[in-house]
mmCIF file of C-alpha atoms in Angstrom:
data_model
loop_
_atom_site.group_PDB
_atom_site.id
_atom_site.type_symbol
_atom_site.label_atom_id
_atom_site.label_comp_id
_atom_site.label_asym_id
_atom_site.label_seq_id
_atom_site.Cartn_x
_atom_site.Cartn_y
_atom_site.Cartn_z
ATOM 1 C CA MET B 26 26.473 78.713 61.996
ATOM 2 C CA THR B 27 30.056 79.147 63.118
ATOM 3 C CA ALA B 28 32.876 78.645 60.638
ATOM 4 C CA ASN B 29 35.135 75.614 60.940
ATOM 5 C CA LEU B 30 38.796 76.572 61.268
ATOM 6 C CA SER B 31 40.050 73.624 63.325
ATOM 7 C CA GLU B 32 43.529 75.017 64.041
ATOM 8 C CA THR B 33 44.715 78.359 65.287
ATOM 9 C CA LEU B 34 46.446 80.173 62.451
ATOM 10 C CA THR B 35 48.593 83.267 62.257
ATOM 11 C CA LEU B 36 47.221 85.342 59.414
ATOM 12 C CA LEU B 37 48.136 88.608 57.722
ATOM 13 C CA LEU B 38 45.349 90.694 56.228
ATOM 14 C CA LEU B 39 46.707 93.036 53.568
ATOM 15 C CA GLU B 40 43.807 95.461 53.045
ATOM 16 C CA ASP B 41 43.827 99.250 52.845
ATOM 17 C CA ASP B 42 40.046 99.700 53.182
ATOM 18 C CA ASP B 43 39.069 99.824 56.881
ATOM 19 C CA GLY B 44 35.490 98.731 56.184
ATOM 20 C CA ASP B 45 36.517 95.646 54.210
ATOM 21 C CA ALA B 46 39.166 94.819 56.787
ATOM 22 C CA PHE B 47 36.631 95.091 59.626
ATOM 23 C CA LEU B 48 34.251 92.751 57.768
ATOM 24 C CA VAL B 49 36.919 90.106 57.213
ATOM 25 C CA GLU B 50 38.090 90.288 60.826
ATOM 26 C CA GLU B 51 34.518 89.941 62.120
ATOM 27 C CA LEU B 52 33.915 86.880 59.916
ATOM 28 C CA LEU B 53 37.143 85.270 61.071
ATOM 29 C CA GLN B 54 36.176 85.727 64.715
ATOM 30 C CA GLN B 55 33.241 83.343 64.098
ATOM 31 C CA ALA B 56 35.604 80.429 63.472
ATOM 32 C CA VAL B 57 35.864 77.586 65.987
ATOM 33 C CA ALA B 58 39.488 78.602 66.567
ATOM 34 C CA PRO B 59 39.766 82.263 65.520
ATOM 35 C CA PRO B 60 43.126 83.027 63.908
ATOM 36 C CA LYS B 61 45.635 85.516 65.191
ATOM 37 C CA ILE B 62 45.316 88.411 62.748
ATOM 38 C CA PHE B 63 47.867 91.015 61.758
ATOM 39 C CA ARG B 64 46.796 93.931 59.588
ATOM 40 C CA ALA B 65 48.763 95.828 56.955
ATOM 41 C CA ARG B 66 47.352 98.748 54.959
ATOM 42 C CA SER B 67 50.080 98.831 52.312
ATOM 43 C CA LEU B 68 52.642 96.612 50.683
ATOM 44 C CA GLN B 69 55.420 98.507 52.412
ATOM 45 C CA GLU B 70 53.809 97.909 55.803
ATOM 46 C CA ALA B 71 53.286 94.232 54.957
ATOM 47 C CA LYS B 72 56.972 93.676 54.221
ATOM 48 C CA ALA B 73 57.836 94.205 57.884
ATOM 49 C CA LYS B 74 55.124 91.786 59.036
ATOM 50 C CA LEU B 75 55.635 88.915 56.586
ATOM 51 C CA THR B 76 57.712 86.797 58.956
ATOM 52 C CA SER B 77 58.047 83.033 59.071
ATOM 53 C CA LYS B 78 55.220 82.956 61.657
ATOM 54 C CA ILE B 79 52.631 84.033 59.058
ATOM 55 C CA GLN B 80 50.871 80.934 57.757
ATOM 56 C CA CYS B 81 48.285 82.553 55.507
ATOM 57 C CA VAL B 82 47.983 85.916 53.753
ATOM 58 C CA LEU B 83 44.756 87.569 52.517
ATOM 59 C CA VAL B 84 45.736 90.073 49.824
ATOM 60 C CA ASP B 85 43.634 92.879 48.409
ATOM 61 C CA LEU B 86 45.007 93.707 44.970
ATOM 62 C CA SER B 87 43.885 97.351 45.161
ATOM 63 C CA LEU B 88 46.632 98.778 47.348
ATOM 64 C CA PRO B 89 47.912 102.358 47.346
ATOM 65 C CA ASP B 90 51.536 101.379 46.680
ATOM 66 C CA ALA B 91 51.115 98.364 44.368
ATOM 67 C CA SER B 92 49.249 97.755 41.152
ATOM 68 C CA ARG B 93 47.140 94.593 40.931
ATOM 69 C CA LEU B 94 49.400 91.531 40.626
ATOM 70 C CA GLU B 95 52.479 93.429 41.811
ATOM 71 C CA ALA B 96 51.325 93.048 45.411
ATOM 72 C CA LEU B 97 50.793 89.316 44.936
ATOM 73 C CA GLU B 98 54.239 88.833 43.401
ATOM 74 C CA GLU B 99 55.856 90.647 46.325
ATOM 75 C CA VAL B 100 53.951 88.574 48.889
ATOM 76 C CA LEU B 101 54.815 85.305 47.146
ATOM 77 C CA ALA B 102 58.485 86.301 47.089
ATOM 78 C CA LEU B 103 58.572 87.461 50.727
ATOM 79 C CA ALA B 104 56.536 84.574 52.180
ATOM 80 C CA PRO B 105 57.013 81.479 50.004
ATOM 81 C CA HIS B 106 55.999 79.323 52.969
ATOM 82 C CA ALA B 107 52.539 80.910 53.400
ATOM 83 C CA ALA B 108 49.241 80.132 51.718
ATOM 84 C CA VAL B 109 47.909 83.160 49.807
ATOM 85 C CA LEU B 110 44.276 84.113 49.092
ATOM 86 C CA VAL B 111 43.478 87.078 46.873
ATOM 87 C CA LEU B 112 40.518 89.397 47.599
ATOM 88 C CA THR B 113 38.858 90.941 44.556
ATOM 89 C CA GLY B 114 35.798 92.995 43.692
ATOM 90 C CA LEU B 115 32.977 91.902 41.380
ATOM 91 C CA ARG B 116 34.585 93.667 38.430
ATOM 92 C CA ASP B 117 37.974 92.045 38.998
ATOM 93 C CA VAL B 118 37.103 88.333 38.897
ATOM 94 C CA HIS B 119 39.408 87.885 35.908
ATOM 95 C CA VAL B 120 42.228 89.332 38.041
ATOM 96 C CA GLY B 121 41.535 86.679 40.682
ATOM 97 C CA VAL B 122 41.910 83.936 38.076
ATOM 98 C CA ALA B 123 45.171 85.495 36.907
ATOM 99 C CA ALA B 124 46.326 85.623 40.538
ATOM 100 C CA VAL B 125 45.788 81.870 40.950
ATOM 101 C CA GLN B 126 47.721 81.286 37.748
ATOM 102 C CA ALA B 127 50.505 83.457 39.180
ATOM 103 C CA GLY B 128 50.834 81.391 42.355
ATOM 104 C CA ALA B 129 47.989 82.227 44.772
ATOM 105 C CA GLN B 130 46.133 79.268 46.247
ATOM 106 C CA ASP B 131 42.661 80.779 45.688
ATOM 107 C CA TYR B 132 40.704 84.027 45.257
ATOM 108 C CA LEU B 133 37.535 85.357 46.884
ATOM 109 C CA VAL B 134 35.068 87.983 45.683
ATOM 110 C CA LYS B 135 34.534 90.365 48.587
ATOM 111 C CA GLN B 136 30.791 90.734 47.976
ATOM 112 C CA ASP B 137 30.302 86.940 48.208
ATOM 113 C CA ILE B 138 32.247 86.308 51.420
ATOM 114 C CA ASP B 139 30.543 84.847 54.470
ATOM 115 C CA ALA B 140 32.029 83.200 57.560
ATOM 116 C CA ARG B 141 31.705 79.643 56.290
ATOM 117 C CA LEU B 142 33.095 80.405 52.819
ATOM 118 C CA LEU B 143 36.003 82.359 54.239
ATOM 119 C CA ALA B 144 36.943 79.632 56.741
ATOM 120 C CA ARG B 145 36.637 76.902 54.129
ATOM 121 C CA SER B 146 38.687 78.831 51.580
ATOM 122 C CA ILE B 147 41.469 79.436 54.105
ATOM 123 C CA ARG B 148 41.466 75.789 55.132
ATOM 124 C CA TYR B 149 41.578 74.576 51.518
ATOM 125 C CA ALA B 150 44.279 77.107 50.671
ATOM 126 C CA MET B 151 46.413 75.795 53.527
ATOM 127 C CA GLU B 152 45.969 72.226 52.315
ATOM 128 C CA ARG B 153 46.793 73.176 48.747
ATOM 129 C CA LYS B 154 49.900 74.975 49.955
ATOM 130 C CA ARG B 155 50.993 71.895 51.889
ATOM 131 C CA ALA B 156 50.385 69.751 48.806
ATOM 132 C CA ASP B 157 52.369 72.179 46.642
ATOM 133 C CA GLN B 158 55.279 72.153 49.091
ATOM 134 C CA THR B 159 55.199 68.336 49.291
ATOM 135 C CA GLN B 160 55.267 68.119 45.508
ATOM 136 C CA LEU B 161 58.124 70.619 45.391
ATOM 137 C CA ARG B 162 60.108 68.577 47.893
ATOM 138 C CA LEU B 163 59.513 65.441 45.809
ATOM 139 C CA VAL B 164 60.694 67.207 42.675
ATOM 140 C CA GLN B 165 63.749 68.549 44.490
ATOM 141 C CA ALA B 166 64.530 65.080 45.870
ATOM 142 C CA GLU B 167 64.253 63.644 42.365
ATOM 143 C CA LEU B 168 66.585 66.309 40.994
ATOM 144 C CA ILE B 169 69.078 65.662 43.798
ATOM 145 C CA ALA B 170 68.903 61.920 43.101
ATOM 146 C CA LYS B 171 69.565 62.524 39.396
ATOM 147 C CA GLU B 172 72.451 64.855 40.216
ATOM 148 C CA ASN B 173 73.878 62.310 42.650
ATOM 149 C CA ALA B 174 73.583 59.610 39.970
ATOM 150 C CA ARG B 175 75.397 61.836 37.481
ATOM 151 C CA MET B 176 78.125 62.594 40.009
ATOM 152 C CA GLN B 177 78.371 58.936 40.961
ATOM 153 C CA ARG B 178 78.968 57.965 37.342
ATOM 154 C CA GLY B 179 81.908 60.373 37.374
ATOM 155 C CA LEU B 180 83.199 59.026 40.677
ATOM 156 C CA LEU B 181 82.759 55.392 39.591
ATOM 157 C CA PRO B 182 84.396 55.002 36.184
ATOM 158 C CA VAL B 183 84.753 51.795 34.206
ATOM 159 C CA ALA B 184 88.169 50.355 35.044
ATOM 160 C CA LEU B 185 90.652 50.297 32.153
ATOM 161 C CA LEU B 186 92.059 46.813 32.816
ATOM 162 C CA HIS B 187 93.187 44.460 30.052
ATOM 163 C CA THR B 188 94.238 41.449 32.105
ATOM 164 C CA ASN B 189 92.284 38.542 33.534
ATOM 165 C CA ALA B 190 95.093 37.691 35.910
ATOM 166 C CA ILE B 191 93.647 39.822 38.711
ATOM 167 C CA GLU B 192 90.150 40.305 40.086
ATOM 168 C CA HIS B 193 88.960 43.891 40.495
ATOM 169 C CA THR B 194 85.953 44.759 42.694
ATOM 170 C CA THR B 195 84.654 48.147 43.827
ATOM 171 C CA ARG B 196 81.950 49.458 46.130
ATOM 172 C CA TYR B 197 80.717 53.028 46.587
ATOM 173 C CA LEU B 198 78.106 53.889 49.200
ATOM 174 C CA PRO B 199 76.856 57.291 50.392
ATOM 175 C CA GLY B 200 76.810 57.980 54.127
ATOM 176 C CA SER B 201 73.716 58.234 56.323
ATOM 177 C CA GLY B 202 72.991 61.747 55.007
ATOM 178 C CA GLY B 203 72.456 60.348 51.512
ATOM 179 C CA THR B 204 74.444 63.138 49.873
ATOM 180 C CA LEU B 205 77.518 62.303 47.861
ATOM 181 C CA ALA B 206 80.839 63.520 49.161
ATOM 182 C CA GLY B 207 84.178 63.749 47.379
ATOM 183 C CA ASP B 208 85.257 60.095 47.581
ATOM 184 C CA PHE B 209 86.617 58.751 44.290
ATOM 185 C CA LEU B 210 88.329 55.667 42.895
ATOM 186 C CA ASP B 211 89.840 54.397 39.646
ATOM 187 C CA ALA B 212 91.932 51.659 38.103
ATOM 188 C CA VAL B 213 94.007 51.841 34.895
ATOM 189 C CA GLN B 214 96.381 49.425 33.180
ATOM 190 C CA THR B 215 99.120 51.056 31.109
ATOM 191 C CA PRO B 216 100.644 49.528 27.931
ATOM 192 C CA ASP B 217 103.605 48.118 29.894
ATOM 193 C CA GLY B 218 101.179 45.891 31.817
ATOM 194 C CA ALA B 219 101.391 47.746 35.138
ATOM 195 C CA VAL B 220 98.103 48.202 37.023
ATOM 196 C CA HIS B 221 97.494 51.571 38.692
ATOM 197 C CA ILE B 222 94.865 52.034 41.404
ATOM 198 C CA VAL B 223 93.716 55.060 43.361
ATOM 199 C CA VAL B 224 91.220 55.764 46.128
ATOM 200 C CA GLY B 225 90.797 59.352 47.303
ATOM 201 C CA ASP B 226 88.686 61.556 49.507
ATOM 202 C CA VAL B 227 88.038 65.296 49.153
ATOM 203 C CA CYS B 228 87.165 66.603 52.617
ATOM 204 C CA GLY B 229 83.601 67.824 53.133
ATOM 205 C CA HIS B 230 80.184 66.871 51.786
ATOM 206 C CA GLY B 231 78.022 68.256 49.043
ATOM 207 C CA PRO B 232 77.909 68.805 45.278
ATOM 208 C CA ASP B 233 80.996 71.043 45.222
ATOM 209 C CA GLU B 234 83.110 68.384 46.925
ATOM 210 C CA ALA B 235 81.646 65.644 44.720
ATOM 211 C CA ALA B 236 82.414 67.667 41.588
ATOM 212 C CA LEU B 237 85.958 68.255 42.819
ATOM 213 C CA GLY B 238 86.318 64.516 43.452
ATOM 214 C CA VAL B 239 85.291 63.847 39.835
ATOM 215 C CA ALA B 240 87.868 66.391 38.631
ATOM 216 C CA MET B 241 90.613 64.792 40.748
ATOM 217 C CA ARG B 242 89.737 61.334 39.494
ATOM 218 C CA ILE B 243 89.748 62.370 35.825
ATOM 219 C CA ALA B 244 93.036 64.227 36.283
ATOM 220 C CA TRP B 245 94.605 61.173 37.938
ATOM 221 C CA ARG B 246 93.533 58.913 35.064
ATOM 222 C CA THR B 247 94.783 61.388 32.457
ATOM 223 C CA LEU B 248 98.177 61.709 34.131
ATOM 224 C CA VAL B 249 98.581 57.933 34.483
ATOM 225 C CA LEU B 250 97.756 57.381 30.812
ATOM 226 C CA ALA B 251 100.292 60.097 29.994
ATOM 227 C CA GLY B 252 102.971 58.163 31.872
ATOM 228 C CA GLN B 253 103.067 60.288 35.057
ATOM 229 C CA THR B 254 102.894 57.927 38.033
ATOM 230 C CA ASP B 255 105.348 59.414 40.525
ATOM 231 C CA ASP B 256 105.613 62.621 42.560
ATOM 232 C CA THR B 257 104.979 64.653 39.403
ATOM 233 C CA LEU B 258 101.467 63.242 39.394
ATOM 234 C CA LEU B 259 100.915 64.211 43.032
ATOM 235 C CA ARG B 260 102.259 67.719 42.531
ATOM 236 C CA THR B 261 99.959 68.181 39.537
ATOM 237 C CA LEU B 262 96.950 66.965 41.519
ATOM 238 C CA ASP B 263 97.951 69.304 44.338
ATOM 239 C CA ALA B 264 98.029 72.254 41.914
ATOM 240 C CA LEU B 265 94.662 71.257 40.456
ATOM 241 C CA LEU B 266 93.126 71.014 43.907
ATOM 242 C CA ARG B 267 94.345 74.474 44.872
ATOM 243 C CA ALA B 268 92.991 75.938 41.634
ATOM 244 C CA GLU B 269 89.550 74.279 41.789
ATOM 245 C CA ARG B 270 88.653 74.188 45.485
ATOM 246 C CA LYS B 271 86.105 76.669 46.878
ATOM 247 C CA ALA B 272 87.997 77.376 50.103
ATOM 248 C CA PRO B 273 91.671 77.141 51.156
ATOM 249 C CA GLU B 274 90.888 74.672 53.938
ATOM 250 C CA ILE B 275 89.735 72.002 51.465
ATOM 251 C CA PHE B 276 92.246 69.158 51.232
ATOM 252 C CA THR B 277 92.371 65.699 49.689
ATOM 253 C CA THR B 278 93.755 62.420 50.968
ATOM 254 C CA LEU B 279 94.451 59.510 48.660
ATOM 255 C CA CYS B 280 96.188 56.183 48.366
ATOM 256 C CA MET B 281 97.568 55.013 45.043
ATOM 257 C CA ALA B 282 99.350 51.846 44.074
ATOM 258 C CA THR B 283 101.253 50.763 40.985
ATOM 259 C CA ILE B 284 101.357 46.972 40.643
ATOM 260 C CA SER B 285 104.224 45.667 38.527
ATOM 261 C CA PRO B 286 103.476 43.957 35.176
ATOM 262 C CA ASP B 287 104.287 40.539 36.696
ATOM 263 C CA LEU B 288 101.813 41.366 39.544
ATOM 264 C CA ARG B 289 104.394 40.442 42.209
ATOM 265 C CA TYR B 290 105.252 43.905 43.575
ATOM 266 C CA ALA B 291 103.526 47.186 44.317
ATOM 267 C CA ARG B 292 104.812 50.721 44.758
ATOM 268 C CA MET B 293 102.487 52.761 46.919
ATOM 269 C CA ARG B 294 102.001 56.293 48.145
ATOM 270 C CA VAL B 295 99.701 56.829 51.129
ATOM 271 C CA VAL B 296 98.959 60.549 51.070
ATOM 272 C CA GLY B 297 97.447 61.352 54.474
ATOM 273 C CA HIS B 298 95.057 58.459 53.879
ATOM 274 C CA PRO B 299 94.035 55.302 55.807
ATOM 275 C CA PRO B 300 96.537 52.503 55.074
ATOM 276 C CA PRO B 301 95.570 49.650 52.728
ATOM 277 C CA VAL B 302 94.899 46.170 54.058
ATOM 278 C CA LEU B 303 96.840 43.320 52.445
ATOM 279 C CA VAL B 304 96.149 39.590 52.611
ATOM 280 C CA ARG B 305 99.327 37.797 51.547
ATOM 281 C CA ASP B 306 99.982 34.066 51.897
ATOM 282 C CA GLY B 307 97.058 33.866 54.325
ATOM 283 C CA ALA B 308 98.370 36.641 56.598
ATOM 284 C CA VAL B 309 96.387 39.868 57.080
ATOM 285 C CA GLU B 310 98.368 43.058 57.624
ATOM 286 C CA VAL B 311 98.332 46.821 57.242
ATOM 287 C CA VAL B 312 100.577 47.924 54.381
ATOM 288 C CA ALA B 313 101.932 51.080 56.024
ATOM 289 C CA ASP B 314 101.580 52.320 59.586
ATOM 290 C CA THR B 315 103.158 55.640 58.577
ATOM 291 C CA PRO B 316 101.798 57.642 55.617
ATOM 292 C CA SER B 317 104.019 58.612 52.716
ATOM 293 C CA GLY B 318 103.314 62.262 53.446
ATOM 294 C CA PRO B 319 100.621 64.860 54.159
ATOM 295 C CA PRO B 320 97.337 65.303 52.272
ATOM 296 C CA LEU B 321 97.188 67.355 49.102
ATOM 297 C CA GLY B 322 96.367 71.029 49.450
ATOM 298 C CA ILE B 323 98.071 71.717 52.797
ATOM 299 C CA PHE B 324 101.812 72.231 52.304
ATOM 300 C CA PRO B 325 102.997 73.747 49.024
ATOM 301 C CA ASP B 326 106.422 72.071 49.269
ATOM 302 C CA ALA B 327 105.216 68.646 50.447
ATOM 303 C CA GLU B 328 107.080 65.488 49.518
ATOM 304 C CA TRP B 329 105.870 61.903 49.560
ATOM 305 C CA SER B 330 107.934 58.772 50.087
ATOM 306 C CA VAL B 331 107.431 55.527 48.198
ATOM 307 C CA ILE B 332 106.390 52.317 49.959
ATOM 308 C CA ASP B 333 107.613 49.166 48.168
ATOM 309 C CA VAL B 334 105.461 46.134 48.911
ATOM 310 C CA PRO B 335 106.297 42.560 47.782
ATOM 311 C CA LEU B 336 103.056 40.792 46.912
ATOM 312 C CA GLY B 337 104.036 37.259 45.944
ATOM 313 C CA GLU B 338 102.021 34.724 44.005
ATOM 314 C CA GLU B 339 98.629 35.011 45.701
ATOM 315 C CA TRP B 340 97.322 38.142 47.386
ATOM 316 C CA SER B 341 94.412 40.538 47.942
ATOM 317 C CA MET B 342 94.784 44.248 48.592
ATOM 318 C CA MET B 343 92.032 46.638 49.685
ATOM 319 C CA LEU B 344 92.195 50.423 49.332
ATOM 320 C CA TYR B 345 89.366 52.344 51.006
ATOM 321 C CA THR B 346 88.259 55.725 52.314
ATOM 322 C CA ASP B 347 87.756 56.560 55.979
ATOM 323 C CA GLY B 348 84.000 55.951 55.773
ATOM 324 C CA LEU B 349 84.792 52.282 56.371
ATOM 325 C CA ILE B 350 86.915 52.623 59.502
ATOM 326 C CA GLU B 351 84.694 55.400 60.921
ATOM 327 C CA ALA B 352 81.606 53.181 60.799
ATOM 328 C CA ALA B 353 80.034 52.312 64.153
ATOM 329 C CA VAL B 354 79.934 48.613 65.031
ATOM 330 C CA GLY B 355 78.836 46.468 67.946
ATOM 331 C CA GLU B 356 76.372 47.055 70.748
ATOM 332 C CA HIS B 357 78.205 50.173 71.942
ATOM 333 C CA ASN B 358 78.516 51.727 68.452
ATOM 334 C CA GLU B 359 82.285 51.956 68.683
ATOM 335 C CA LEU B 360 84.287 53.074 65.645
ATOM 336 C CA LEU B 361 85.681 50.166 63.669
ATOM 337 C CA GLY B 362 89.156 51.677 63.199
ATOM 338 C CA VAL B 363 92.051 50.169 61.270
ATOM 339 C CA GLU B 364 92.772 47.513 63.894
ATOM 340 C CA GLY B 365 89.114 46.526 63.992
ATOM 341 C CA LEU B 366 89.088 46.254 60.206
ATOM 342 C CA VAL B 367 92.127 43.970 60.231
ATOM 343 C CA ASP B 368 90.590 41.800 62.951
ATOM 344 C CA LEU B 369 87.368 41.581 60.962
ATOM 345 C CA VAL B 370 89.196 40.417 57.840
ATOM 346 C CA ARG B 371 91.066 37.839 59.899
ATOM 347 C CA ARG B 372 87.830 36.484 61.304
ATOM 348 C CA HIS B 373 86.301 36.261 57.840
ATOM 349 C CA GLY B 374 89.417 34.563 56.486
ATOM 350 C CA ALA B 375 89.419 36.764 53.367
ATOM 351 C CA ILE B 376 88.276 40.152 52.137
ATOM 352 C CA ASP B 377 84.617 39.848 51.149
ATOM 353 C CA LEU B 378 83.367 43.382 50.472
ATOM 354 C CA ASP B 379 79.661 42.661 50.736
ATOM 355 C CA ARG B 380 80.057 40.730 53.975
ATOM 356 C CA LEU B 381 82.344 43.436 55.330
ATOM 357 C CA ILE B 382 79.875 46.226 54.561
ATOM 358 C CA ARG B 383 76.974 44.264 56.058
ATOM 359 C CA HIS B 384 78.967 43.831 59.259
ATOM 360 C CA VAL B 385 79.715 47.536 59.719
ATOM 361 C CA GLY B 386 76.061 48.492 59.147
ATOM 362 C CA THR B 387 75.097 52.163 58.821
ATOM 363 C CA LEU B 388 77.811 54.427 57.481
ATOM 364 C CA SER B 389 78.245 57.930 58.842
ATOM 365 C CA ASP B 390 80.411 58.967 55.888
ATOM 366 C CA ASP B 391 80.759 58.008 52.238
ATOM 367 C CA LEU B 392 82.591 54.793 51.490
ATOM 368 C CA ALA B 393 84.710 54.007 48.432
ATOM 369 C CA VAL B 394 86.544 50.674 48.259
ATOM 370 C CA VAL B 395 88.746 48.995 45.650
ATOM 371 C CA LEU B 396 89.708 45.347 46.079
ATOM 372 C CA VAL B 397 92.265 43.769 43.759
ATOM 373 C CA SER B 398 93.239 40.123 44.081
ATOM 374 C CA ARG B 399 95.530 37.650 42.375
ATOM 375 C CA ARG B 400 94.941 33.932 42.724
ATOM 376 C CA ARG B 401 97.650 31.300 42.366
ATOM 377 C CA GLU B 402 97.400 29.672 38.951
#
């Protein structure tokens, strides 16, 4: 009866004995779809043939240049994508068991091999390898999710606000890739009653950028609590960024606002960042068409101007990262942009973060938003 290998495989036979190799090759030719077989007589010869095209490896543990499990360990390291079957003699069954414990999918005793057993063992080994890889991907996804959650806790701190006179709302959403970037936000109220808010964005995506975003956020909070809220704060953040970034092209944009203790005025610095949106006395406007200065990490002698904004009795102000205005909207998937964001707020009549995010749909980049509002008493 012919063996049942239902798919054409690319297989490497690592066997130094010509007689044993001939037997295995003859048995494999009886399969419904005979595999494409490469032969290696030594571990050294196998190293050149263990490419990504090899789907399965049959390994004899009695090789001239490797002792027992050494050959298996080398194969597993060189071809982690391939299923591995170990060939043993009658006296080495215990070695076959040890090989499975070391990472092989199965072992076969040479004297017991026939066409059906060989084909079935290869097929089962392939399925076990697929199952192992699926499980590994699930574990890796779980670890990434836990790491993202840990990073997100650092990027989304509990606001240090001691007043009920304003409403404070935040949202943080990862982009379509699902991986956290370096967006960060924070809000702190100092003993004089002033409320300090920041939203920032470290360029790039990945754990390094997310970790740098956490560092920038913690440094900002520390400096604010220490009474540094002006250009000294920005210069310190700039120095921190240069010291901690992985590459010189990494920069950070941010927008920070200091709201006066009576909540009627704000002093802002827009550091290469999208401008905040302000709803004041029913009118929707962009706070600053021109930034205060360049992003952090670009010019060592940069300076940033202050933007003074009267707020009045009743107002809402939204600080956000560019993930919001770079979202695709409408039938033609056009970028929302700052003007589109302002128009959207006007149509809604107020800034409703959940409604706003539902309208923009899928985000291509991370989104961090802080909304602070004061209602007329």
